[in-house]
Amino acid sequence: MIGIVVVSHSRALAEAAVGLAAEMVAEDKRPVIAIAAGLDATTFGTDAMAVSEALGAADSPDGVLVLLDLGSAVLSAEMALEFVDPELAARVRLTSAPLVEGLVAAVVTASTDASLDAVAAEAERGLVGKQDHLGVAAAYAAPVVEADRTVELVVGNEHGLHARPAARLVGLVNGFDAVVTLTDLDNGKGPVDAGSLSMVATLNAQQGHRLRVGASGPQAAEALAAVEELAKQNFGDGPGSAEPAPAGSPAVGSAPGGSGLDVAIGPAVLAGAQIDLGAYVAGDNEHGRLDAALATAGEQLDELRDNHGDIFAAHLALLRDGKVLDDVRTSIAAGASAPAAWRQVYDQLAAAFEGLDDAYQRERAQDVRSVRDRVLRLLVGVTEEAPTDGILVVPELDAATAATLDATRIVGIAVRAAGTTGHGVIVARSRGIPLITGIGDVDVPPGAVVSFDARTGSFEVAPDEERVRATITEREGERARAIADADQPATTRDGRTIDVLVNVGVVQDAVDARGADGSGLVRTEVLFGDRRTAPTVDEQVDAFRAIARALGGKPITIRTWDIGGDKPLPFLPQDREANPFLGERGLRVFRRRPELLRDQLEAIRRTAAETPVHVIFPMVTTADEVAWALQELGPRDGLEVGIMVEVPAAALRVGSLATELDFVSIGTNDLTQYTTAADRTNAAVAPLADGLDPAVLQLIDHVVRNAGVRVAVCGDLASDPQAAVLLAALGVSELSAVGPQVPLVKARLRQADLRRVDTAAVLAARDAAQVRGLL
Amino acid sequence: MGVDSFVSWLRDVAGSLHDNAAYLTELDSAIGDADHGANMDRGFQAVVGLLDETSFDSADELLKKAGMTLVSKVGGASGPLYGTFFLRFGTALAGVDLTPETIGKGLHAGVEGVLARGKAELGDKTMYDAWAPALDAYDAAVAGGSELGTALTAAAEAAAKGRDATIPLVARKGRASYLGERSAGHQDPGATSTTLILESAARTLP
């Protein structure tokens, strides 16, 4: 059992508080409670020496919890930790819990032989009961229950515990007769009720975060075992799956798919306007109306879930979230109409999601709005305006719309908001529906003929229809031919052969690739991203070998661990940084702790003894870093060595960096964001981060002219067939694209005459739009 | 100079704080819990008791023991803060010749301890608002070739200015911070006792 120390200015106060808490527990079950309070029985003050003596008196192998009042109590307790044996100090926890309420909770919890963590957590929640009673909403209110047992687990999902895995967790937990709580040990949030989706999702648990799961009640053990099992399966996202599913994976829904093209034309179908509550007349049974609407919405979502999968399970969980419903009912009881109360609470919830750090999580706000509008429509009696024929123009694309629209009639979707990771966007892509995002506030009259071409990023109202239809026919033919010719080399009309390779994150990418001349980028941090512990050298060799085999022994380019920024690895925890994209990323991470890198280089050298392998180091800035990396690599033995050029400084002085190298590979995504100082996951500035910005192209041109070695490109730009031609014309000799684009890139290159690309005009262009016009 | 100078200093500080106890408590009653004068007086009277009972061979032993006494006897936040100051000051003087430079290093070590303990920043209306300009003035004087006395006088004068500058500040640490805007317009008691300690040093240490 843990020991407890009470530090107070007043001995009388401390003794009375201890008396009050002791009443709660039979004498033989009480923890040891030592007091360090007052300079004597009547003089207020705290004494660090007295605190250190009390720590000794209350010491237990299970730890010591210290409750304090204010001011010097805190300073004296901290000072006491410097006076006592460091081993004892390591077992001591100073808590910010309120003295009286925290002490009562701590004594009760400690008497159950709970761990120091559990006792401290309960003490810190000491105010919740009082706040609840007096109507003060606690930021992360959780039921005041002692967790009978706890487990810790790590969030393995790429996007953290976002809506879908959270919904699975909530659904699982609510099936047990147990109260389950979650605490994120890395961001300090929680504990929250694991049975409430709004609470779980706003916990903002990111990949790699450690969660403490507490459970109590008759089925606590069963609930925890089930949660552990679910966590092992990445909360249902599957092992190492890049969540959300990448484009080209099997369709989420069973509805027929779209054309698979990137161009479309049709009359504009406008949707997504705010639902008008003006005509709604509140009655005396608003609760009943709400219940009826919820029941119908639940039936609709049940059916959608059965047909279209998990996204709607998340919607269902949002619909049935007890915490949120309580808020709505409270508001109705206070006199609000059902739709007004519903809208207000869901607007707040959406705003809470939008306030989260993570871009992917932020976009979950659209799921909230989708559920909000579904119920509002039922309440006010508006039937869902099923879009008819044409191009759907929406402020944002929610998954319900994307999954259920009839792709034989809706030939394309234009989304005003930027952002490419929304559920709706993913679903639409996976269904092969032509899609463009980020068209902004363009004025579109309902029914007007509109067209877009995602390849050029153009959206037109009243376009030249004949031209667009010709483009569509051309693209259809292009797509069919490309797939048929995938295995032919990409030799341009003027006789240059460009190697087109495939980017590999999981072995399956290499298996699925058609026509790839090898892999220009093996993302090792993705390949092993689902691991809790670092892979061994043998495991790495096995994976690299499998990739090389899937590509028929063609060369594979293995990038060393590229972590940091937005890519954490569970087995290499990093400190929080104020500005992670400018912090310890890529190679920089390993200057202080090279062990993992050394293992990986060993695996790469061993693979290279069997099959052609190149190695690249990411996020290099200086010649010193190159020299260090080469020294870590040791003898090359035929291994080709390169660096990623992502940092503008590296691009500008590539000549001096590449003297000892065989090639460089330009990571256009990072090079673009660093050159334009714009985060492409931030919708407000994403349009600035355009890979075709002439400034980025000038840097690429500079690299090609000054590297003195082979230049490859492995960013998004290489997956864009038009941009691929430009890159080749600038002198890039190797392009590494995402799997499904490899045949299209090769096909486009075969048709190109690089001599006819006016690179001078492109480099002198005013902006990315002008570059697109020139291509 | 030797250990005797430090004994004189601590005795003089005790006298000064005793004489000013009512004043310090009055300052503290405006924005705190009205105990700073009584607390400091109690703590330093205990230090005098220590000096009466024990003789010390070295300044570092003396200052460390005085620091531990303050930790146990002051009672308020100034106990751990001044206790830490004297402990670190003493530790820094162990085994070194006492010169203006080494004493400067010792003062810096002490104040760094105060900062680590109290987590205050400049302008939080705390004793650090007196310590910080005092250290700057001391360093500047020593760098300019001044003797210890001149440097300590400069430090005390700078501390007094820093103390006066706490008057308009809004407290962000300690009990006074509960008062928020209402703490403005009152001189900080901690900055005041720090100034007294430095004024005493200028009188007795050289």
Short mmCIF file of N, CA, C and O in Angstrom, two decimals, chain B residues 84-161:
data_model
loop_
_atom_site.label_atom_id
_atom_site.label_comp_id
_atom_site.label_asym_id
_atom_site.label_seq_id
_atom_site.Cartn_x
_atom_site.Cartn_y
_atom_site.Cartn_z
N THR B 84 17.67 28.16 -0.01
CA THR B 84 18.36 27.72 -1.21
C THR B 84 19.46 28.69 -1.60
O THR B 84 20.57 28.29 -1.99
N PHE B 85 19.19 30.00 -1.47
CA PHE B 85 20.20 31.01 -1.82
C PHE B 85 21.48 30.79 -1.02
O PHE B 85 22.58 30.68 -1.59
N PHE B 86 21.34 30.68 0.30
CA PHE B 86 22.55 30.56 1.12
C PHE B 86 23.23 29.19 0.93
O PHE B 86 24.45 29.09 0.94
N LEU B 87 22.41 28.14 0.73
CA LEU B 87 23.00 26.81 0.47
C LEU B 87 23.86 26.82 -0.79
O LEU B 87 25.00 26.34 -0.81
N ARG B 88 23.30 27.38 -1.87
CA ARG B 88 24.05 27.38 -3.14
C ARG B 88 25.23 28.35 -3.10
O ARG B 88 26.29 28.09 -3.66
N PHE B 89 25.01 29.49 -2.42
CA PHE B 89 26.10 30.47 -2.27
C PHE B 89 27.26 29.80 -1.54
O PHE B 89 28.41 29.82 -1.99
N GLY B 90 26.94 29.13 -0.43
CA GLY B 90 27.98 28.45 0.34
C GLY B 90 28.67 27.38 -0.48
O GLY B 90 29.91 27.29 -0.51
N THR B 91 27.87 26.57 -1.17
CA THR B 91 28.45 25.49 -1.97
C THR B 91 29.45 26.04 -2.99
O THR B 91 30.51 25.47 -3.23
N ALA B 92 29.11 27.19 -3.58
CA ALA B 92 29.99 27.76 -4.61
C ALA B 92 31.29 28.28 -4.02
O ALA B 92 32.29 28.43 -4.72
N LEU B 93 31.28 28.58 -2.71
CA LEU B 93 32.49 29.13 -2.10
C LEU B 93 33.43 28.05 -1.56
O LEU B 93 34.53 28.36 -1.11
N ALA B 94 32.97 26.79 -1.58
CA ALA B 94 33.78 25.72 -1.00
C ALA B 94 35.11 25.62 -1.74
O ALA B 94 35.14 25.49 -2.96
N GLY B 95 36.20 25.71 -0.97
CA GLY B 95 37.54 25.47 -1.52
C GLY B 95 38.05 26.53 -2.47
O GLY B 95 38.97 26.27 -3.24
N VAL B 96 37.47 27.71 -2.47
CA VAL B 96 38.01 28.76 -3.35
C VAL B 96 38.48 29.93 -2.49
O VAL B 96 38.01 30.13 -1.38
N ASP B 97 39.41 30.70 -3.04
CA ASP B 97 39.83 31.94 -2.36
C ASP B 97 38.69 32.94 -2.47
O ASP B 97 38.00 33.01 -3.50
N LEU B 98 38.48 33.69 -1.42
CA LEU B 98 37.39 34.66 -1.43
C LEU B 98 37.85 35.94 -2.10
O LEU B 98 38.67 36.69 -1.56
N THR B 99 37.40 36.17 -3.30
CA THR B 99 37.75 37.37 -4.07
C THR B 99 36.44 37.96 -4.59
O THR B 99 35.40 37.28 -4.54
N PRO B 100 36.45 39.19 -5.07
CA PRO B 100 35.22 39.74 -5.66
C PRO B 100 34.66 38.81 -6.75
O PRO B 100 33.44 38.66 -6.87
N GLU B 101 35.54 38.17 -7.52
CA GLU B 101 35.06 37.30 -8.60
C GLU B 101 34.37 36.05 -8.03
O GLU B 101 33.28 35.68 -8.47
N THR B 102 35.02 35.39 -7.06
CA THR B 102 34.42 34.15 -6.54
C THR B 102 33.14 34.45 -5.78
O THR B 102 32.16 33.70 -5.85
N ILE B 103 33.12 35.58 -5.06
CA ILE B 103 31.89 35.94 -4.36
C ILE B 103 30.78 36.23 -5.38
O ILE B 103 29.63 35.84 -5.19
N GLY B 104 31.16 36.87 -6.48
CA GLY B 104 30.17 37.10 -7.56
C GLY B 104 29.62 35.79 -8.07
O GLY B 104 28.41 35.62 -8.27
N LYS B 105 30.51 34.81 -8.30
CA LYS B 105 30.04 33.50 -8.77
C LYS B 105 29.09 32.88 -7.76
O LYS B 105 28.08 32.26 -8.11
N GLY B 106 29.44 33.05 -6.47
CA GLY B 106 28.60 32.51 -5.41
C GLY B 106 27.22 33.14 -5.40
O GLY B 106 26.20 32.46 -5.27
N LEU B 107 27.19 34.48 -5.55
CA LEU B 107 25.89 35.18 -5.58
C LEU B 107 25.05 34.67 -6.76
O LEU B 107 23.84 34.42 -6.62
N HIS B 108 25.71 34.52 -7.91
CA HIS B 108 24.98 34.01 -9.08
C HIS B 108 24.42 32.62 -8.80
O HIS B 108 23.26 32.33 -9.12
N ALA B 109 25.26 31.75 -8.21
CA ALA B 109 24.79 30.39 -7.92
C ALA B 109 23.59 30.43 -6.99
O ALA B 109 22.60 29.72 -7.18
N GLY B 110 23.66 31.31 -5.99
CA GLY B 110 22.55 31.42 -5.05
C GLY B 110 21.27 31.87 -5.74
O GLY B 110 20.20 31.31 -5.52
N VAL B 111 21.38 32.87 -6.57
CA VAL B 111 20.19 33.41 -7.23
C VAL B 111 19.65 32.41 -8.25
O VAL B 111 18.42 32.28 -8.42
N GLU B 112 20.55 31.69 -8.90
CA GLU B 112 20.04 30.64 -9.80
C GLU B 112 19.22 29.62 -9.02
O GLU B 112 18.21 29.11 -9.50
N GLY B 113 19.67 29.31 -7.81
CA GLY B 113 18.91 28.41 -6.94
C GLY B 113 17.53 28.98 -6.64
O GLY B 113 16.53 28.27 -6.67
N VAL B 114 17.49 30.27 -6.34
CA VAL B 114 16.21 30.94 -6.05
C VAL B 114 15.27 30.80 -7.25
O VAL B 114 14.08 30.50 -7.12
N LEU B 115 15.85 31.01 -8.44
CA LEU B 115 15.04 30.93 -9.66
C LEU B 115 14.52 29.52 -9.89
O LEU B 115 13.36 29.31 -10.24
N ALA B 116 15.40 28.54 -9.69
CA ALA B 116 15.00 27.15 -9.90
C ALA B 116 13.90 26.76 -8.93
O ALA B 116 12.95 26.06 -9.27
N ARG B 117 14.03 27.25 -7.71
CA ARG B 117 13.05 26.90 -6.69
C ARG B 117 11.72 27.61 -6.94
O ARG B 117 10.66 27.01 -6.91
N GLY B 118 11.78 28.92 -7.19
CA GLY B 118 10.56 29.72 -7.25
C GLY B 118 9.97 29.84 -8.65
O GLY B 118 8.82 30.24 -8.80
N LYS B 119 10.75 29.51 -9.67
CA LYS B 119 10.29 29.60 -11.06
C LYS B 119 9.73 30.98 -11.40
O LYS B 119 8.78 31.12 -12.16
N ALA B 120 10.33 32.00 -10.80
CA ALA B 120 9.87 33.37 -11.08
C ALA B 120 10.60 33.92 -12.30
O ALA B 120 11.69 33.45 -12.66
N GLU B 121 10.00 34.88 -12.93
CA GLU B 121 10.65 35.60 -14.01
C GLU B 121 10.69 37.08 -13.65
O GLU B 121 9.94 37.52 -12.78
N LEU B 122 11.57 37.79 -14.36
CA LEU B 122 11.69 39.21 -14.11
C LEU B 122 10.32 39.87 -14.32
O LEU B 122 9.63 39.57 -15.29
N GLY B 123 9.95 40.74 -13.38
CA GLY B 123 8.66 41.44 -13.53
C GLY B 123 7.50 40.71 -12.90
O GLY B 123 6.36 41.16 -12.97
N ASP B 124 7.76 39.56 -12.25
CA ASP B 124 6.68 38.84 -11.56
C ASP B 124 6.39 39.46 -10.19
O ASP B 124 5.54 38.98 -9.47
N LYS B 125 7.12 40.51 -9.83
CA LYS B 125 6.96 41.17 -8.52
C LYS B 125 7.41 40.22 -7.41
O LYS B 125 6.62 39.84 -6.53
N THR B 126 8.66 39.81 -7.50
CA THR B 126 9.23 38.92 -6.49
C THR B 126 10.61 39.43 -6.11
O THR B 126 11.11 40.41 -6.68
N MET B 127 11.28 38.71 -5.19
CA MET B 127 12.63 39.09 -4.80
C MET B 127 13.59 39.08 -5.99
O MET B 127 14.59 39.79 -5.99
N TYR B 128 13.26 38.30 -7.00
CA TYR B 128 14.16 38.25 -8.16
C TYR B 128 14.26 39.61 -8.85
O TYR B 128 15.29 39.93 -9.45
N ASP B 129 13.21 40.42 -8.72
CA ASP B 129 13.26 41.75 -9.33
C ASP B 129 14.29 42.66 -8.65
O ASP B 129 14.70 43.66 -9.21
N ALA B 130 14.72 42.30 -7.44
CA ALA B 130 15.84 43.01 -6.80
C ALA B 130 17.17 42.30 -7.09
O ALA B 130 18.19 42.93 -7.34
N TRP B 131 17.14 40.97 -7.04
CA TRP B 131 18.38 40.20 -7.26
C TRP B 131 18.95 40.45 -8.66
O TRP B 131 20.17 40.61 -8.81
N ALA B 132 18.12 40.45 -9.67
CA ALA B 132 18.62 40.49 -11.05
C ALA B 132 19.42 41.77 -11.33
O ALA B 132 20.57 41.68 -11.78
N PRO B 133 18.86 42.97 -11.05
CA PRO B 133 19.68 44.18 -11.30
C PRO B 133 20.89 44.24 -10.38
O PRO B 133 21.94 44.77 -10.78
N ALA B 134 20.76 43.69 -9.17
CA ALA B 134 21.90 43.71 -8.25
C ALA B 134 23.07 42.92 -8.81
O ALA B 134 24.23 43.37 -8.78
N LEU B 135 22.78 41.74 -9.36
CA LEU B 135 23.86 40.92 -9.93
C LEU B 135 24.49 41.62 -11.13
O LEU B 135 25.72 41.61 -11.29
N ASP B 136 23.66 42.24 -11.96
CA ASP B 136 24.20 42.96 -13.13
C ASP B 136 25.15 44.07 -12.68
O ASP B 136 26.24 44.24 -13.24
N ALA B 137 24.71 44.85 -11.65
CA ALA B 137 25.53 45.95 -11.18
C ALA B 137 26.83 45.44 -10.56
O ALA B 137 27.91 46.01 -10.77
N TYR B 138 26.72 44.34 -9.81
CA TYR B 138 27.90 43.76 -9.18
C TYR B 138 28.91 43.31 -10.25
O TYR B 138 30.10 43.64 -10.19
N ASP B 139 28.39 42.59 -11.24
CA ASP B 139 29.26 42.08 -12.32
C ASP B 139 29.96 43.24 -13.04
O ASP B 139 31.15 43.17 -13.34
N ALA B 140 29.17 44.28 -13.31
CA ALA B 140 29.74 45.42 -14.05
C ALA B 140 30.84 46.09 -13.23
O ALA B 140 31.90 46.44 -13.75
N ALA B 141 30.59 46.24 -11.92
CA ALA B 141 31.60 46.89 -11.07
C ALA B 141 32.87 46.06 -11.02
O ALA B 141 33.98 46.58 -11.16
N VAL B 142 32.72 44.74 -10.84
CA VAL B 142 33.91 43.88 -10.75
C VAL B 142 34.65 43.86 -12.08
O VAL B 142 35.88 43.95 -12.12
N ALA B 143 33.91 43.81 -13.15
CA ALA B 143 34.56 43.83 -14.47
C ALA B 143 35.31 45.13 -14.67
O ALA B 143 36.34 45.18 -15.36
N GLY B 144 34.84 46.21 -14.06
CA GLY B 144 35.51 47.50 -14.17
C GLY B 144 36.66 47.67 -13.17
O GLY B 144 37.21 48.75 -13.04
N GLY B 145 36.97 46.60 -12.43
CA GLY B 145 38.12 46.65 -11.52
C GLY B 145 37.80 47.10 -10.11
O GLY B 145 38.71 47.36 -9.32
N SER B 146 36.51 47.21 -9.77
CA SER B 146 36.15 47.70 -8.43
C SER B 146 36.51 46.69 -7.35
O SER B 146 36.57 45.48 -7.58
N GLU B 147 36.72 47.23 -6.15
CA GLU B 147 36.88 46.40 -4.97
C GLU B 147 35.54 45.81 -4.57
O GLU B 147 34.47 46.27 -5.02
N LEU B 148 35.60 44.83 -3.64
CA LEU B 148 34.37 44.17 -3.19
C LEU B 148 33.36 45.17 -2.63
O LEU B 148 32.17 45.12 -2.94
N GLY B 149 33.85 46.11 -1.80
CA GLY B 149 32.95 47.06 -1.15
C GLY B 149 32.19 47.88 -2.18
O GLY B 149 30.96 48.04 -2.09
N THR B 150 32.92 48.40 -3.16
CA THR B 150 32.28 49.21 -4.19
C THR B 150 31.25 48.39 -4.96
O THR B 150 30.15 48.85 -5.25
N ALA B 151 31.65 47.15 -5.27
CA ALA B 151 30.75 46.30 -6.06
C ALA B 151 29.48 45.98 -5.28
O ALA B 151 28.38 46.04 -5.82
N LEU B 152 29.62 45.70 -3.97
CA LEU B 152 28.45 45.38 -3.16
C LEU B 152 27.56 46.60 -2.98
O LEU B 152 26.33 46.50 -2.97
N THR B 153 28.20 47.77 -2.86
CA THR B 153 27.40 48.99 -2.75
C THR B 153 26.59 49.21 -4.03
O THR B 153 25.39 49.53 -3.99
N ALA B 154 27.27 49.00 -5.16
CA ALA B 154 26.56 49.13 -6.44
C ALA B 154 25.40 48.14 -6.51
O ALA B 154 24.30 48.47 -6.96
N ALA B 155 25.65 46.92 -6.03
CA ALA B 155 24.60 45.89 -6.07
C ALA B 155 23.42 46.31 -5.19
O ALA B 155 22.26 46.19 -5.59
N ALA B 156 23.73 46.81 -4.00
CA ALA B 156 22.65 47.19 -3.08
C ALA B 156 21.84 48.34 -3.66
O ALA B 156 20.60 48.37 -3.54
N GLU B 157 22.54 49.28 -4.30
CA GLU B 157 21.81 50.42 -4.88
C GLU B 157 20.90 49.94 -6.02
O GLU B 157 19.75 50.39 -6.16
N ALA B 158 21.43 49.02 -6.83
CA ALA B 158 20.61 48.50 -7.94
C ALA B 158 19.43 47.71 -7.39
O ALA B 158 18.31 47.77 -7.93
N ALA B 159 19.67 46.96 -6.31
CA ALA B 159 18.58 46.19 -5.71
C ALA B 159 17.48 47.13 -5.23
O ALA B 159 16.28 46.86 -5.41
N ALA B 160 17.89 48.26 -4.63
CA ALA B 160 16.90 49.22 -4.13
C ALA B 160 16.06 49.76 -5.28
O ALA B 160 14.85 49.92 -5.15
N LYS B 161 16.73 50.03 -6.40
CA LYS B 161 15.97 50.51 -7.57
C LYS B 161 15.00 49.43 -8.04
O LYS B 161 13.84 49.71 -8.38
#
